[in-house]
Amino acid sequence: MSETDPSSAHILVIEDEAKLARFVETELTHEGYRVSVASDGMTGLMAARDQKPDLVLLDWMLPGISGLEICRQLRSTGNRVPVVLMTAGDDVSDRVAGLDAGADDYVVKPFSIQELLTRVRAHLRHPKGSHEGHLTFMDLTLDPLTREVKRGERRVELTAKEYDLLRYLMEHPRQVLTRQQILEHVWGFDFIGDSNIIEVYIRYLRLKIEDRGEKRLIQTVRGVGYVLRE
Ligand code: CA
């Protein structure tokens, strides 16, 4: 699969709130995307299979089949279309469940259209199932399809959160990511809690990927954040 031309990409919106669906449809159309809308779970699942969209914006709570179930069903049949979940709750466990079900990302309602467009663009640039999906930095590799991470030939076992954090870093090599960016992207926009959690997880990651006399890859930028750099 070649890179999707964003200007002609087809986006399927599965959302039962008519007002929100119309708003998203209008904005995406305005950006030049082709948009189709399904307003219940079953119609949405069929459309995701039949229309072969380039990306699916998927509401969490839907009549019929839930967004989570749609995601699971798509993935269980090998469908790798990028899925961005639109969740209403501020419950972190919902989002974790969504990512575990195979969603690529999520936005939390109410979201700004800018935020939504950023996610859409990001996931259209990284079509799944293509070779580009494979992330590499130095001798570190990450396969988003199998979630397999390797340092050289050595396989590294990561927890879900460690994986999310490493993936985020690997998607932005040599780019300094601020603590706020990392928090928002890996832990969620409205994460409330100890922001030292980033240090804790960076330490876990370093123990696992830099612990055998291997070159340091995750660099600390004092007072700012972290960067993946040689
Ligand atoms: Ca809904």
XYZ file of N, CA and C in Angstrom, residues 99-183:
255
model
N -7.640 0.895 23.078
C -6.344 0.645 22.431
C -6.062 -0.856 22.402
N -6.448 -1.541 23.478
C -6.265 -2.995 23.514
C -7.114 -3.685 22.449
N -8.273 -3.092 22.141
C -9.151 -3.679 21.128
C -8.648 -3.402 19.717
N -7.568 -2.617 19.627
C -6.958 -2.399 18.320
C -7.149 -1.008 17.751
N -7.760 -0.101 18.541
C -7.869 1.280 18.064
C -6.472 1.893 18.028
N -6.251 2.842 17.111
C -4.926 3.436 16.982
C -4.761 4.656 17.861
N -5.885 5.285 18.174
C -5.814 6.543 18.904
C -7.214 6.882 19.399
N -7.306 7.940 20.179
C -8.625 8.362 20.631
C -8.629 9.865 20.851
N -9.808 10.439 20.783
C -10.001 11.809 21.246
C -11.115 11.754 22.275
N -11.043 12.645 23.253
C -12.035 12.668 24.319
C -12.997 13.818 24.072
N -14.287 13.488 24.065
C -15.301 14.533 23.904
C -15.389 15.370 25.177
N -15.577 16.670 25.090
C -15.629 17.433 23.834
C -14.222 17.714 23.321
N -14.012 17.485 22.029
C -12.688 17.727 21.450
C -12.779 18.916 20.494
N -11.667 19.569 20.270
C -11.651 20.656 19.288
C -11.467 20.037 17.917
N -11.944 20.718 16.905
C -11.818 20.178 15.554
C -10.350 20.128 15.150
N -9.540 21.071 15.666
C -8.104 21.061 15.373
C -7.456 19.780 15.872
N -7.852 19.421 17.078
C -7.312 18.208 17.690
C -7.689 16.991 16.841
N -8.927 16.959 16.406
C -9.398 15.838 15.602
C -8.650 15.777 14.271
N -8.495 16.942 13.620
C -7.820 16.974 12.320
C -6.369 16.531 12.447
N -5.730 16.912 13.560
C -4.344 16.506 13.783
C -4.231 14.984 13.847
N -5.153 14.383 14.568
C -5.138 12.911 14.682
C -5.402 12.250 13.337
N -6.369 12.795 12.627
C -6.726 12.226 11.322
C -5.521 12.268 10.388
N -4.878 13.440 10.328
C -3.709 13.579 9.443
C -2.603 12.619 9.850
N -2.352 12.532 11.152
C -1.272 11.677 11.640
C -1.499 10.225 11.228
N -2.734 9.760 11.340
C -2.980 8.342 11.069
C -3.141 8.040 9.589
N -3.472 9.054 8.799
C -3.505 8.844 7.353
C -2.086 8.752 6.806
N -1.151 9.400 7.490
C 0.248 9.362 7.038
C 0.899 8.031 7.338
N 0.332 7.302 8.278
C 0.944 6.024 8.656
C -0.017 4.881 8.405
N -0.294 4.578 7.127
C -1.230 3.496 6.875
C -0.723 2.181 7.453
N -1.620 1.461 8.095
C -1.259 0.191 8.697
C -1.078 -0.869 7.621
N -0.310 -1.869 7.966
C -0.136 -2.970 7.044
C 0.911 -2.658 5.989
N 1.365 -1.426 5.959
C 2.402 -1.083 5.004
C 3.750 -1.213 5.698
N 4.798 -1.260 4.899
C 6.109 -1.437 5.498
C 6.493 -0.244 6.356
N 5.987 0.925 5.980
C 6.298 2.132 6.748
C 5.767 2.039 8.182
N 4.843 1.126 8.376
C 4.285 0.954 9.705
C 5.335 0.512 10.702
N 6.406 -0.090 10.191
C 7.494 -0.587 10.996
C 8.376 0.578 11.441
N 8.507 0.802 12.740
C 9.321 1.925 13.206
C 10.726 1.442 13.553
N 11.714 2.207 13.093
C 13.107 1.837 13.353
C 13.879 3.059 13.824
N 14.713 2.866 14.827
C 15.633 3.919 15.228
C 16.919 3.255 15.695
N 18.038 3.569 15.014
C 19.295 2.861 15.263
C 19.015 1.358 15.190
N 19.375 0.611 16.255
C 19.128 -0.829 16.196
C 17.848 -1.214 16.958
N 17.013 -0.218 17.182
C 15.758 -0.447 17.882
C 14.631 -0.540 16.846
N 13.820 -1.592 16.927
C 12.700 -1.706 15.991
C 11.410 -1.977 16.744
N 10.326 -1.469 16.188
C 9.008 -1.646 16.793
C 8.020 -1.932 15.669
N 7.308 -3.029 15.820
C 6.313 -3.399 14.829
C 4.919 -3.151 15.398
N 4.236 -2.107 14.884
C 2.918 -1.772 15.441
C 1.878 -2.872 15.241
N 2.084 -3.724 14.276
C 1.094 -4.774 14.028
C 1.179 -5.870 15.082
N 2.404 -6.280 15.383
C 2.570 -7.373 16.348
C 2.947 -6.845 17.736
N 3.219 -5.546 17.814
C 3.686 -4.884 19.044
C 5.026 -5.459 19.506
N 5.757 -6.052 18.576
C 7.056 -6.630 18.929
C 8.129 -5.549 18.909
N 8.934 -5.525 19.979
C 10.015 -4.551 20.085
C 11.338 -5.308 20.206
N 12.341 -4.848 19.444
C 13.647 -5.505 19.501
C 14.759 -4.478 19.600
N 15.760 -4.811 20.386
C 17.004 -4.040 20.361
C 18.020 -4.950 19.710
N 18.430 -4.628 18.488
C 19.242 -5.562 17.709
C 18.435 -6.829 17.501
N 19.002 -7.956 17.900
C 18.286 -9.225 17.762
C 17.559 -9.605 19.046
N 17.790 -8.787 20.081
C 17.222 -9.097 21.389
C 15.787 -8.619 21.485
N 14.901 -9.506 21.811
C 13.496 -9.154 21.934
C 13.246 -8.521 23.306
N 12.489 -7.419 23.321
C 12.232 -6.689 24.563
C 10.748 -6.789 24.909
N 10.470 -7.254 26.120
C 9.079 -7.359 26.561
C 8.674 -6.075 27.281
N 7.628 -5.419 26.787
C 7.187 -4.172 27.396
C 5.738 -4.299 27.876
N 5.409 -3.553 28.918
C 4.008 -3.455 29.318
C 3.304 -2.519 28.323
N 1.979 -2.484 28.399
C 1.204 -1.674 27.446
C 1.626 -0.203 27.489
N 1.811 0.323 28.687
C 2.157 1.738 28.824
C 3.575 2.015 28.348
N 4.498 1.125 28.689
C 5.875 1.294 28.211
C 5.906 1.282 26.681
N 5.099 0.394 26.114
C 5.026 0.299 24.659
C 4.495 1.605 24.055
N 3.403 2.127 24.636
C 2.819 3.377 24.131
C 3.837 4.508 24.169
N 4.573 4.566 25.274
C 5.562 5.626 25.449
C 6.681 5.490 24.419
N 7.192 4.276 24.251
C 8.277 4.066 23.295
C 7.803 4.346 21.871
N 6.593 3.922 21.571
C 6.059 4.145 20.225
C 5.966 5.643 19.936
N 5.480 6.378 20.925
C 5.354 7.829 20.750
C 6.729 8.448 20.476
N 7.745 8.024 21.233
C 9.105 8.535 21.025
C 9.617 8.150 19.634
N 9.337 6.910 19.236
C 9.861 6.430 17.948
C 9.142 7.056 16.763
N 7.922 7.531 16.993
C 7.212 8.217 15.916
C 7.749 9.626 15.702
N 8.532 10.099 16.676
C 9.086 11.451 16.580
C 10.582 11.445 16.877
N 11.372 10.710 16.075
C 12.811 10.625 16.357
C 13.476 11.997 16.263
N 14.436 12.237 17.142
C 15.245 13.479 17.174
C 14.416 14.723 17.437
N 13.187 14.528 17.858
C 12.327 15.664 18.158
C 12.124 15.687 19.675
N 12.419 16.841 20.289
C 12.252 16.923 21.736
C 10.764 16.947 22.057
N 10.333 15.996 22.861
C 8.932 15.936 23.267
C 8.825 16.445 24.693
N 7.969 17.430 24.888
C 7.852 18.002 26.225
C 7.096 17.037 27.124
N 7.261 17.253 28.421
C 6.560 16.397 29.370
C 5.054 16.488 29.154
N 4.572 17.713 28.825
C 3.144 17.899 28.595
C 2.670 17.096 27.375
N 3.451 17.149 26.303
C 3.096 16.387 25.095
C 3.029 14.900 25.405
N 4.019 14.434 26.151
C 4.065 13.004 26.474
C 2.865 12.622 27.338
N 2.595 13.461 28.335
C 1.443 13.187 29.212
C 0.157 13.100 28.403
